[in-house]
Short mmCIF file of C-alpha atoms and ligand atoms in Angstrom, two decimals:
data_model
loop_
_atom_site.label_atom_id
_atom_site.label_comp_id
_atom_site.label_asym_id
_atom_site.label_seq_id
_atom_site.Cartn_x
_atom_site.Cartn_y
_atom_site.Cartn_z
CA MET A 1448 256.80 192.89 93.84
CA ASP A 1449 258.88 192.46 96.94
CA GLU A 1450 258.53 194.53 100.12
CA GLU A 1451 261.56 196.68 99.40
CA ALA A 1452 260.39 197.62 95.92
CA ARG A 1453 256.94 198.43 97.29
CA LYS A 1454 258.43 200.71 99.93
CA ALA A 1455 260.65 202.43 97.40
CA LEU A 1456 257.69 203.01 95.12
CA VAL A 1457 255.54 204.49 97.91
CA LEU A 1458 258.30 206.87 99.00
CA ARG A 1459 258.85 208.05 95.42
CA LEU A 1460 255.09 208.59 94.98
CA PHE A 1461 255.12 210.71 98.14
CA ASP A 1462 258.22 212.63 97.02
CA ILE A 1463 256.70 213.64 93.70
CA GLY A 1464 253.42 214.72 95.28
CA ALA A 1465 251.28 211.92 93.90
CA VAL A 1466 249.95 211.26 97.40
CA LYS A 1467 249.32 214.28 99.64
CA PHE A 1468 247.87 214.75 103.11
CA GLY A 1469 245.94 217.78 104.44
CA THR A 1470 242.38 218.91 103.80
CA PHE A 1471 241.07 218.57 100.26
CA THR A 1472 237.61 219.12 98.87
CA LEU A 1473 236.75 216.34 96.43
CA LYS A 1474 234.57 216.66 93.29
CA SER A 1475 231.68 215.30 95.35
CA GLY A 1476 232.03 218.14 97.86
CA ILE A 1477 233.32 215.79 100.57
CA GLU A 1478 236.41 216.87 102.50
CA SER A 1479 239.19 214.34 102.36
CA PRO A 1480 242.37 214.13 104.46
CA VAL A 1481 244.22 212.51 101.56
CA TYR A 1482 244.60 213.39 97.92
CA VAL A 1483 245.93 211.08 95.25
CA ASP A 1484 246.94 212.58 91.91
CA LEU A 1485 248.65 210.03 89.70
CA ARG A 1486 248.57 212.33 86.66
CA VAL A 1487 251.89 213.84 87.82
CA LEU A 1488 253.62 210.57 87.03
CA VAL A 1489 254.11 211.53 83.39
CA SER A 1490 256.66 214.13 84.57
CA HIS A 1491 258.70 211.42 86.28
CA PRO A 1492 259.68 208.71 83.81
CA ASP A 1493 261.59 206.74 86.44
CA VAL A 1494 258.45 206.40 88.55
CA LEU A 1495 256.36 205.55 85.49
CA ASP A 1496 258.81 202.79 84.74
CA GLN A 1497 258.64 201.49 88.34
CA VAL A 1498 254.84 201.57 88.16
CA ALA A 1499 254.72 199.62 84.88
CA ASN A 1500 257.04 196.97 86.36
CA ALA A 1501 254.93 196.76 89.49
CA LEU A 1502 251.69 196.40 87.52
CA LEU A 1503 253.29 193.70 85.35
CA SER A 1504 254.45 191.74 88.36
CA ALA A 1505 250.93 191.99 89.84
CA VAL A 1506 249.58 190.26 86.74
CA SER A 1507 252.41 187.79 86.18
CA SER A 1508 250.00 184.85 86.57
CA VAL A 1509 247.19 186.41 84.49
CA GLU A 1510 246.72 185.29 80.91
CA TYR A 1511 245.81 188.05 78.48
CA ASP A 1512 246.28 188.86 74.81
CA THR A 1513 245.88 192.59 74.80
CA LEU A 1514 245.59 195.41 77.30
CA CYS A 1515 243.65 198.62 77.58
CA GLY A 1516 244.27 201.56 79.92
CA VAL A 1517 241.40 203.51 81.45
CA PRO A 1518 241.80 207.06 80.08
CA TYR A 1519 243.64 209.25 80.71
CA THR A 1520 245.96 208.64 83.67
CA ALA A 1521 246.44 204.91 83.09
CA LEU A 1522 247.17 205.29 79.34
CA PRO A 1523 250.93 205.78 79.80
CA PHE A 1524 250.99 202.83 82.25
CA ALA A 1525 249.37 200.60 79.64
CA THR A 1526 251.66 201.89 76.93
CA LEU A 1527 254.78 201.00 78.92
CA MET A 1528 253.36 197.59 79.83
CA SER A 1529 252.59 196.93 76.16
CA SER A 1530 256.07 197.95 75.14
CA LYS A 1531 257.70 195.79 77.83
CA THR A 1532 255.61 192.65 77.09
CA GLY A 1533 255.16 193.09 73.33
CA LYS A 1534 251.40 192.62 73.84
CA PRO A 1535 249.26 194.93 71.71
CA MET A 1536 247.24 197.68 73.30
CA LEU A 1537 243.78 199.06 72.66
CA MET A 1538 242.64 202.56 73.48
CA ARG A 1539 239.20 203.61 74.59
CA ARG A 1540 238.07 207.02 73.49
CA LYS A 1541 236.79 209.23 76.29
CA GLU A 1542 234.78 211.26 73.79
CA VAL A 1543 233.25 209.51 70.81
CA LYS A 1544 234.19 211.18 67.59
CA ALA A 1545 231.38 213.31 66.25
CA TYR A 1546 232.44 212.64 62.65
CA GLY A 1547 233.80 209.73 60.62
CA THR A 1548 233.75 206.26 62.11
CA LYS A 1549 232.47 207.05 65.64
CA LYS A 1550 234.64 204.34 67.13
CA MET A 1551 234.82 203.88 70.88
CA ILE A 1552 237.84 201.62 70.77
CA GLU A 1553 240.96 202.39 68.73
CA GLY A 1554 243.44 199.74 67.66
CA VAL A 1555 243.05 196.34 66.03
CA ILE A 1556 240.17 194.52 67.68
CA THR A 1557 240.22 190.74 67.55
CA PRO A 1558 236.98 189.39 69.01
CA GLY A 1559 237.53 186.61 71.53
CA GLN A 1560 240.86 187.98 72.74
CA ARG A 1561 241.36 188.43 76.46
CA CYS A 1562 241.89 192.05 77.41
CA LEU A 1563 243.48 193.19 80.66
CA ILE A 1564 242.22 196.51 82.02
CA VAL A 1565 244.84 198.84 83.48
CA GLU A 1566 243.68 201.53 85.95
CA ASP A 1567 245.54 204.04 88.08
CA LEU A 1568 243.26 204.41 91.03
CA VAL A 1569 240.13 202.60 92.17
CA THR A 1570 237.61 204.31 94.41
CA SER A 1571 234.11 203.01 93.52
CA GLY A 1572 235.35 200.91 90.61
CA LEU A 1573 232.78 202.36 88.23
CA SER A 1574 235.19 204.07 85.87
CA VAL A 1575 236.71 200.66 85.18
CA PHE A 1576 233.35 199.64 83.77
CA GLU A 1577 233.20 202.61 81.46
CA THR A 1578 236.14 200.94 79.74
CA VAL A 1579 234.99 197.35 80.18
CA GLU A 1580 231.60 198.01 78.55
CA PRO A 1581 232.73 199.11 75.07
CA LEU A 1582 235.37 196.38 75.00
CA GLU A 1583 232.85 193.68 75.79
CA ARG A 1584 230.53 195.12 73.17
CA GLU A 1585 233.33 194.44 70.70
CA GLN A 1586 233.38 190.79 71.86
CA LEU A 1587 236.61 191.08 73.79
CA ILE A 1588 236.81 189.01 76.95
CA VAL A 1589 237.49 191.01 80.06
CA ASN A 1590 238.19 189.06 83.21
CA ASP A 1591 241.03 190.94 84.88
CA VAL A 1592 241.69 194.43 86.10
CA VAL A 1593 245.00 195.69 87.49
CA VAL A 1594 245.24 198.93 89.44
CA LEU A 1595 248.15 200.83 90.95
CA LEU A 1596 246.30 202.06 94.01
CA ASP A 1597 243.14 200.72 95.59
CA ARG A 1598 241.80 203.37 97.96
CA GLY A 1599 239.97 200.65 99.90
CA GLN A 1600 236.62 202.40 99.67
CA GLY A 1601 234.64 199.46 98.27
CA GLY A 1602 235.89 199.47 94.67
CA ARG A 1603 237.24 195.95 94.97
CA LYS A 1604 233.91 194.57 96.02
CA ASN A 1605 232.09 196.52 93.29
CA ILE A 1606 234.41 195.17 90.64
CA GLU A 1607 234.39 191.60 91.95
CA THR A 1608 230.62 191.40 92.29
CA ARG A 1609 230.49 192.26 88.58
CA GLY A 1610 232.58 189.18 87.87
CA LYS A 1611 236.05 190.68 87.32
CA ASN A 1612 239.26 189.89 89.22
CA LEU A 1613 241.02 192.90 90.66
CA ARG A 1614 244.75 192.93 91.38
CA SER A 1615 246.24 196.00 93.03
CA VAL A 1616 249.87 196.97 93.48
CA LEU A 1617 249.13 199.07 96.56
CA THR A 1618 246.27 199.84 98.90
CA LEU A 1619 245.99 203.17 100.67
CA ALA A 1620 246.42 201.35 104.00
CA GLN A 1621 249.78 199.95 102.79
CA VAL A 1622 250.85 203.41 101.63
CA LEU A 1623 250.06 204.82 105.08
CA ASP A 1624 252.02 202.04 106.83
CA VAL A 1625 255.12 202.76 104.72
CA LEU A 1626 254.90 206.51 105.18
CA VAL A 1627 254.33 206.32 108.93
CA ALA A 1628 257.27 203.88 109.31
CA ALA A 1629 259.48 206.25 107.28
CA GLY A 1630 258.44 209.23 109.41
CA LYS A 1631 256.82 211.05 106.49
CA VAL A 1632 253.32 211.04 107.98
CA ASP A 1633 252.41 211.27 111.69
CA THR A 1634 250.05 208.82 113.30
CA VAL A 1635 247.31 211.42 113.86
CA THR A 1636 247.14 212.05 110.10
CA ALA A 1637 247.25 208.31 109.41
CA ASP A 1638 244.35 207.73 111.80
CA ARG A 1639 242.33 210.48 110.15
CA VAL A 1640 242.86 208.88 106.75
CA THR A 1641 241.94 205.41 108.06
CA ALA A 1642 238.75 206.80 109.60
CA PHE A 1643 237.94 208.62 106.37
CA ILE A 1644 238.24 205.43 104.33
CA ARG A 1645 236.11 203.51 106.82
CA ASP A 1646 233.39 206.18 106.78
CA ASN A 1647 233.34 206.73 103.06
CA GLN A 1648 232.65 203.35 101.54
CA VAL A 1649 231.08 203.59 98.12
CA THR A 1650 228.30 201.16 97.27
CA VAL A 1651 227.23 201.24 93.68
CA THR A 1652 223.51 201.74 93.36
CA ASP A 1653 221.62 201.26 90.12
CA LYS A 1654 221.19 205.05 89.94
CA LEU A 1655 224.88 205.71 90.25
CA GLU A 1656 225.67 203.03 87.72
CA ALA A 1657 223.18 204.51 85.25
CA GLN A 1658 224.79 207.90 85.65
CA VAL A 1659 228.23 206.59 84.87
CA LEU A 1660 227.54 203.98 82.23
CA PRO A 1661 225.82 205.68 79.28
CA THR A 1662 224.41 202.57 77.68
CA LYS A 1663 222.62 201.70 80.89
CA LYS A 1664 221.00 205.10 80.74
CA ALA A 1665 219.14 204.91 77.50
CA LYS A 1666 218.62 201.38 76.25
CA LEU A 1667 217.57 201.72 72.67
CA GLN A 1668 213.89 201.09 72.12
CA ARG A 1669 213.45 199.45 68.77
CA THR A 1670 210.20 199.17 66.91
CA PRO A 1671 209.79 195.51 65.86
CA PHE A 1672 210.32 194.89 62.15
CA GLU A 1673 206.78 193.56 61.75
CA ASP A 1674 205.45 196.96 62.96
CA ARG A 1675 207.81 198.81 60.66
CA ALA A 1676 206.44 196.84 57.74
CA LYS A 1677 203.14 198.60 58.36
CA LEU A 1678 204.76 202.04 58.26
CA CYS A 1679 206.69 201.50 55.04
CA LYS A 1680 205.03 202.74 51.85
CA ASN A 1681 206.91 200.64 49.27
CA ALA A 1682 205.93 197.05 48.60
CA VAL A 1683 209.50 195.72 48.52
CA GLY A 1684 210.28 197.56 51.77
CA VAL A 1685 207.19 195.95 53.35
CA ALA A 1686 208.31 192.57 52.06
CA LEU A 1687 211.80 193.05 53.48
CA PHE A 1688 210.65 194.07 56.97
CA SER A 1689 208.23 191.14 57.02
CA LEU A 1690 210.88 188.75 55.85
CA MET A 1691 213.35 189.87 58.53
CA ALA A 1692 210.75 189.42 61.25
CA ARG A 1693 209.69 186.02 59.91
CA LYS A 1694 213.16 184.61 59.22
CA LYS A 1695 214.87 186.37 62.11
CA THR A 1696 217.85 187.63 60.19
CA ASN A 1697 219.28 191.09 59.45
CA LEU A 1698 222.25 189.81 57.46
CA CYS A 1699 222.91 190.80 53.86
CA VAL A 1700 225.75 189.05 52.05
CA ALA A 1701 227.65 191.05 49.47
CA ALA A 1702 228.26 188.29 46.88
CA ASP A 1703 231.17 189.97 45.11
CA VAL A 1704 232.35 186.91 43.18
CA VAL A 1705 233.23 187.07 39.48
CA GLU A 1706 231.73 183.93 37.95
CA ALA A 1707 228.05 183.05 37.59
CA LYS A 1708 228.46 179.57 39.04
CA ALA A 1709 230.35 180.89 42.05
CA LEU A 1710 227.63 183.47 42.61
CA LEU A 1711 224.83 180.91 42.46
CA ASP A 1712 226.75 178.45 44.65
CA LEU A 1713 227.36 181.19 47.22
CA ALA A 1714 223.70 182.31 47.13
CA ASP A 1715 222.59 178.72 47.70
CA ALA A 1716 225.06 178.24 50.58
CA VAL A 1717 224.33 181.44 52.50
CA GLY A 1718 220.65 181.65 51.42
CA PRO A 1719 219.26 180.10 54.65
CA GLN A 1720 221.06 182.78 56.74
CA ILE A 1721 220.24 185.98 54.93
CA CYS A 1722 217.47 188.47 54.32
CA VAL A 1723 219.16 190.05 51.32
CA LEU A 1724 221.70 188.92 48.76
CA LYS A 1725 223.60 191.88 47.33
CA THR A 1726 225.02 191.57 43.86
CA HIS A 1727 227.38 193.47 41.55
CA CYS A 1728 226.24 191.95 38.28
CA ASP A 1729 228.83 193.92 36.31
CA ILE A 1730 231.72 192.08 37.95
CA VAL A 1731 230.42 188.67 36.85
CA ARG A 1732 232.35 187.87 33.69
CA ASP A 1733 229.88 185.28 32.31
CA TRP A 1734 226.57 186.88 33.27
CA THR A 1735 223.55 185.81 31.18
CA ASP A 1736 219.80 186.20 31.57
CA GLU A 1737 219.84 182.70 33.04
CA THR A 1738 221.96 183.95 35.96
CA GLY A 1739 219.21 186.40 36.93
CA THR A 1740 216.57 183.69 36.55
CA GLN A 1741 218.54 181.27 38.72
CA LEU A 1742 219.09 183.92 41.38
CA ARG A 1743 215.35 184.52 41.54
CA PHE A 1744 214.82 180.79 41.88
CA LEU A 1745 217.24 180.70 44.85
CA ALA A 1746 215.60 183.79 46.38
CA ASP A 1747 212.28 181.95 46.40
CA LYS A 1748 213.86 178.72 47.63
CA HIS A 1749 215.57 180.33 50.63
CA ASP A 1750 213.30 183.33 51.19
CA PHE A 1751 215.59 186.30 50.57
CA LEU A 1752 215.50 189.45 48.41
CA ILE A 1753 217.99 190.38 45.70
CA PHE A 1754 219.61 193.80 45.84
CA GLU A 1755 221.65 194.87 42.82
CA ASP A 1756 224.19 197.31 44.19
CA ARG A 1757 224.38 199.28 40.93
CA LYS A 1758 224.81 202.71 42.54
CA PHE A 1759 223.19 204.54 39.66
CA ALA A 1760 224.43 208.09 39.30
CA ASP A 1761 223.19 209.49 35.97
CA ILE A 1762 220.35 211.59 34.69
CA GLY A 1763 216.84 210.14 34.69
CA ASN A 1764 216.72 209.30 31.00
CA THR A 1765 219.98 207.36 31.10
CA VAL A 1766 219.19 205.37 34.24
CA VAL A 1767 215.93 204.19 32.65
CA GLN A 1768 218.03 202.36 30.04
CA GLN A 1769 220.68 201.23 32.51
CA CYS A 1770 218.12 199.71 34.86
CA SER A 1771 215.83 197.99 32.38
CA GLY A 1772 218.09 197.30 29.40
CA GLY A 1773 221.67 196.47 28.51
CA VAL A 1774 223.18 193.08 29.08
CA HIS A 1775 222.01 192.84 32.65
CA ARG A 1776 218.35 193.88 32.51
CA ILE A 1777 218.53 194.56 36.22
CA ALA A 1778 214.86 195.34 36.68
CA SER A 1779 213.95 191.84 35.45
CA TRP A 1780 215.57 189.99 38.34
CA ALA A 1781 216.57 192.39 41.19
CA HIS A 1782 213.97 193.24 43.81
CA PHE A 1783 215.68 196.53 44.54
CA THR A 1784 218.67 198.59 43.68
CA ASN A 1785 220.34 201.80 44.82
CA ALA A 1786 221.32 205.21 43.58
CA HIS A 1787 223.35 208.25 44.44
CA ALA A 1788 221.24 211.32 45.07
CA LEU A 1789 223.81 213.48 43.33
CA PRO A 1790 221.92 214.04 40.01
CA GLY A 1791 218.74 215.20 41.81
CA ASP A 1792 215.17 213.84 41.89
CA GLY A 1793 215.27 212.89 38.20
CA ILE A 1794 217.29 209.80 39.02
CA VAL A 1795 214.53 208.49 41.30
CA ASP A 1796 211.91 209.29 38.72
CA GLY A 1797 213.91 207.54 36.02
CA LEU A 1798 214.37 204.38 38.05
CA ARG A 1799 210.73 204.39 39.07
CA THR A 1800 209.80 204.54 35.39
CA ALA A 1801 212.18 201.72 34.49
CA ALA A 1802 211.19 199.33 37.27
CA GLY A 1803 207.74 200.32 38.56
CA VAL A 1804 206.79 200.62 42.20
CA GLU A 1805 204.75 197.40 42.39
CA ASN A 1806 207.64 194.94 42.54
CA HIS A 1807 210.64 197.18 42.93
CA GLY A 1808 212.20 199.59 45.37
CA LEU A 1809 215.19 201.85 45.74
CA LEU A 1810 217.72 202.73 48.39
CA LEU A 1811 219.64 206.02 48.39
CA LEU A 1812 223.33 206.17 49.33
CA ALA A 1813 223.26 208.58 52.25
CA GLN A 1814 226.70 207.74 53.65
CA MET A 1815 229.62 205.62 52.53
CA SER A 1816 232.09 203.40 54.35
CA SER A 1817 235.25 204.39 52.47
CA ALA A 1818 237.91 206.70 53.89
CA GLY A 1819 237.80 210.24 52.59
CA ASN A 1820 234.37 209.92 50.95
CA LEU A 1821 232.67 213.20 50.08
CA LEU A 1822 229.23 212.39 51.49
CA ASN A 1823 229.23 214.96 54.30
CA LYS A 1824 226.46 215.82 56.72
CA GLU A 1825 224.72 218.30 54.44
CA TYR A 1826 224.74 215.74 51.64
CA THR A 1827 223.27 213.08 53.96
CA SER A 1828 220.49 215.47 55.03
CA ALA A 1829 219.71 216.28 51.38
CA CYS A 1830 219.47 212.53 50.68
CA VAL A 1831 217.06 212.07 53.55
CA GLU A 1832 214.87 214.87 52.20
CA MET A 1833 214.91 213.30 48.79
CA ALA A 1834 213.87 209.93 50.21
CA LYS A 1835 210.98 211.58 52.06
CA ARG A 1836 209.71 213.00 48.76
CA HIS A 1837 209.58 209.53 47.18
CA THR A 1838 208.29 207.15 49.84
CA ASP A 1839 206.30 205.14 47.25
CA PHE A 1840 209.61 203.95 45.80
CA VAL A 1841 212.51 204.81 48.11
CA PHE A 1842 212.28 202.65 51.20
CA GLY A 1843 215.70 203.03 52.79
CA PHE A 1844 219.33 203.97 52.78
CA ILE A 1845 222.84 202.70 52.44
CA SER A 1846 224.31 204.44 55.44
CA GLN A 1847 226.71 203.97 58.30
CA GLU A 1848 224.02 204.54 60.90
CA ARG A 1849 220.34 205.19 61.20
CA VAL A 1850 219.87 208.59 59.52
CA ILE A 1851 216.25 209.38 60.45
CA GLU A 1852 215.20 209.17 64.09
CA GLY A 1853 211.77 208.48 65.56
CA SER A 1854 208.69 206.93 63.99
CA GLU A 1855 209.27 208.76 60.72
CA GLY A 1856 212.62 206.93 60.49
CA ASP A 1857 210.94 203.60 61.28
CA ALA A 1858 209.36 203.64 57.83
CA PHE A 1859 212.83 203.30 56.23
CA VAL A 1860 215.43 200.53 56.37
CA TYR A 1861 219.13 201.23 57.03
CA MET A 1862 221.70 198.89 55.49
CA THR A 1863 225.32 199.28 56.48
CA PRO A 1864 228.38 197.98 54.63
CA GLY A 1865 231.95 197.92 55.95
CA VAL A 1866 231.31 195.12 58.46
CA LYS A 1867 233.78 192.49 59.59
CA LEU A 1868 234.55 190.65 62.80
CA SER A 1869 238.07 191.99 62.64
CA GLN A 1870 238.35 195.70 61.98
CA GLU A 1871 241.48 195.89 59.86
CA GLY A 1872 240.94 197.77 56.59
CA ASP A 1873 241.69 196.41 53.13
CA GLY A 1874 244.47 198.77 52.08
CA LEU A 1875 242.07 200.37 49.55
CA GLY A 1876 240.15 202.67 51.86
CA GLN A 1877 237.48 200.32 53.14
CA GLN A 1878 236.78 200.85 56.85
CA TYR A 1879 235.21 198.14 58.98
CA ASN A 1880 233.05 197.95 62.07
CA THR A 1881 231.81 194.89 63.92
CA PRO A 1882 228.21 193.67 63.55
CA THR A 1883 227.51 194.65 67.16
CA ALA A 1884 228.84 198.21 66.72
CA VAL A 1885 226.77 198.73 63.59
CA ILE A 1886 223.49 197.39 65.01
CA ALA A 1887 223.69 198.23 68.71
CA ASP A 1888 225.67 201.48 68.66
CA ARG A 1889 224.68 202.99 65.36
CA ASN A 1890 221.11 201.73 65.32
CA SER A 1891 221.34 200.42 61.79
CA ASP A 1892 219.07 197.55 60.70
CA ILE A 1893 221.01 195.33 58.33
CA ILE A 1894 224.71 194.50 58.12
CA ILE A 1895 226.23 194.03 54.68
CA VAL A 1896 229.15 191.61 54.76
CA GLY A 1897 231.26 190.71 51.76
CA ARG A 1898 234.81 189.43 52.13
CA GLY A 1899 234.28 188.56 55.79
CA ILE A 1900 231.95 185.80 54.54
CA TYR A 1901 232.66 184.81 50.93
CA LYS A 1902 236.41 184.69 51.49
CA SER A 1903 236.12 182.53 54.58
CA ASP A 1904 236.77 178.77 54.43
CA ASN A 1905 233.14 178.00 55.06
CA PRO A 1906 230.85 180.84 53.94
CA ALA A 1907 227.65 179.13 55.17
CA ALA A 1908 229.01 178.61 58.67
CA THR A 1909 230.58 182.07 58.81
CA ALA A 1910 227.31 183.63 57.64
CA ALA A 1911 225.59 181.90 60.56
CA ILE A 1912 228.04 183.55 62.97
CA TYR A 1913 227.51 187.04 61.51
CA ARG A 1914 223.79 186.45 61.43
CA LYS A 1915 223.71 185.57 65.14
CA GLN A 1916 225.82 188.53 66.20
CA ALA A 1917 223.80 191.01 64.15
CA TRP A 1918 220.47 189.63 65.35
CA ASP A 1919 221.55 189.44 69.03
CA ALA A 1920 222.70 193.08 68.82
CA LEU A 1921 219.06 194.14 68.23
CA ALA A 1922 218.06 192.93 71.69
O1 LIG B 327 229.69 202.79 51.34
C1 LIG B 327 229.67 201.67 50.85
C2 LIG B 327 228.56 201.25 50.10
C3 LIG B 327 228.53 199.96 49.60
S1 LIG B 327 227.10 199.41 48.85
N1 LIG B 327 230.68 200.80 51.06
C4 LIG B 327 230.67 199.53 50.55
O2 LIG B 327 231.61 198.78 50.81
N2 LIG B 327 229.61 199.10 49.77
C5 LIG B 327 229.58 197.73 49.19
O3 LIG B 327 229.54 196.81 50.26
C6 LIG B 327 230.81 197.38 48.35
O4 LIG B 327 230.60 197.67 46.99
C7 LIG B 327 230.94 195.86 48.57
O5 LIG B 327 230.14 195.16 47.69
C8 LIG B 327 230.39 195.66 49.97
C9 LIG B 327 231.44 195.59 51.07
O6 LIG B 327 232.26 194.44 50.86
P1 LIG B 327 233.37 193.97 51.93
O7 LIG B 327 234.06 192.86 51.20
O8 LIG B 327 234.28 195.14 52.22
O9 LIG B 327 232.58 193.48 53.13
#
């Protein structure tokens, strides 16, 4: 931005009351001779437009794929910049939704993309990191921050020492120079402001950082899987926790392919990466007893468990037949299966009768990934209570997050479907989260990935990528 444009912008900011001089008590209780309120800009579209142009010219040499404004004041800045450049925008939620998908970042997330942070005002620089953190957790690359006004109180240093480049359109010192030259502010006031800035430098201490950045506050303490194996009461659950600890994987592949050969080939290819292979035997058009036998052979060869995702939902007497009989004879080859809690305890009793607790286990569906599903909080709690009544057989949940806290919850495993590196849905209601979001933010144990892996060009290599992300997210 040239000198004239800068001057014009400063004068307009002063005219509309975005920068004021006098005596103001800040949130911290400190008295300041200057007050900057950039929220008023939304009432002045011409200034907003000037600001967006100025921010864009400040980042003309920066390479980025997407941009994200720090809420709320910088959101309209980012929106205009996105519209002018055609680059997509992401939005960070200030409050995480208490229901539904609990996303921190809205918009289409493409891991590996470079995201530019747009901020209105930098004082300490810490609020920038409240936005950087969730973006980096989603595997976006954040190198650059652009701000309209740097107050000059140490924010630049705080941002740069954390490895980010800061570009600012204006500093408060520049604003003062323009306003003094234009006769809008007298030199006594300008000197007071300069002295204030000098005397109020903000250094970010660990304590301050922990107050501002929530994830620094309470780093999740996870009980190791080998210890959870000792808490679990079902033999298959014990085997699963031990396997995860031994093989160092918390990846389950949903092998939703429709031919037996394709299923076995996929199982053989991803077998080295997974702790669980999840099947839907009723979508395999040429299923025979031999398919089950071969799957068991591959499970032994690669050290994984087989989970038939049958989602039983009938009365006890019927599920006995469905689990042990029919064409699929599920209990003869699957290590564990799952059920809806809807029919009541009889469904658990029926499946226990059909399969036995020695070599089989059961998960309950406590939450689902699909949009508009009817499994509300009360239902989830009722599922949890049901599981606690049957710990000899029920060893975990299909859920979107950990549903039982504390050591009591450590005895159960939490498996989460709806996982993909890119979060676009499938047009049929499926909703996706990234491996990191599921494991690190929602404290789940195992990611279940279907199309993200079996539809990729190289399922074995893709499985290795998901495996690493999910395992690293436990740390
Ligand atoms: O809530 C659920 C529960 C399950 S078990 N949402 C799900 O998507 N699933 C299953 O997980 C679903 O039946 C499918 O086999 C897998 C997800 O597949 P993807 O291709 O969307 O990853």
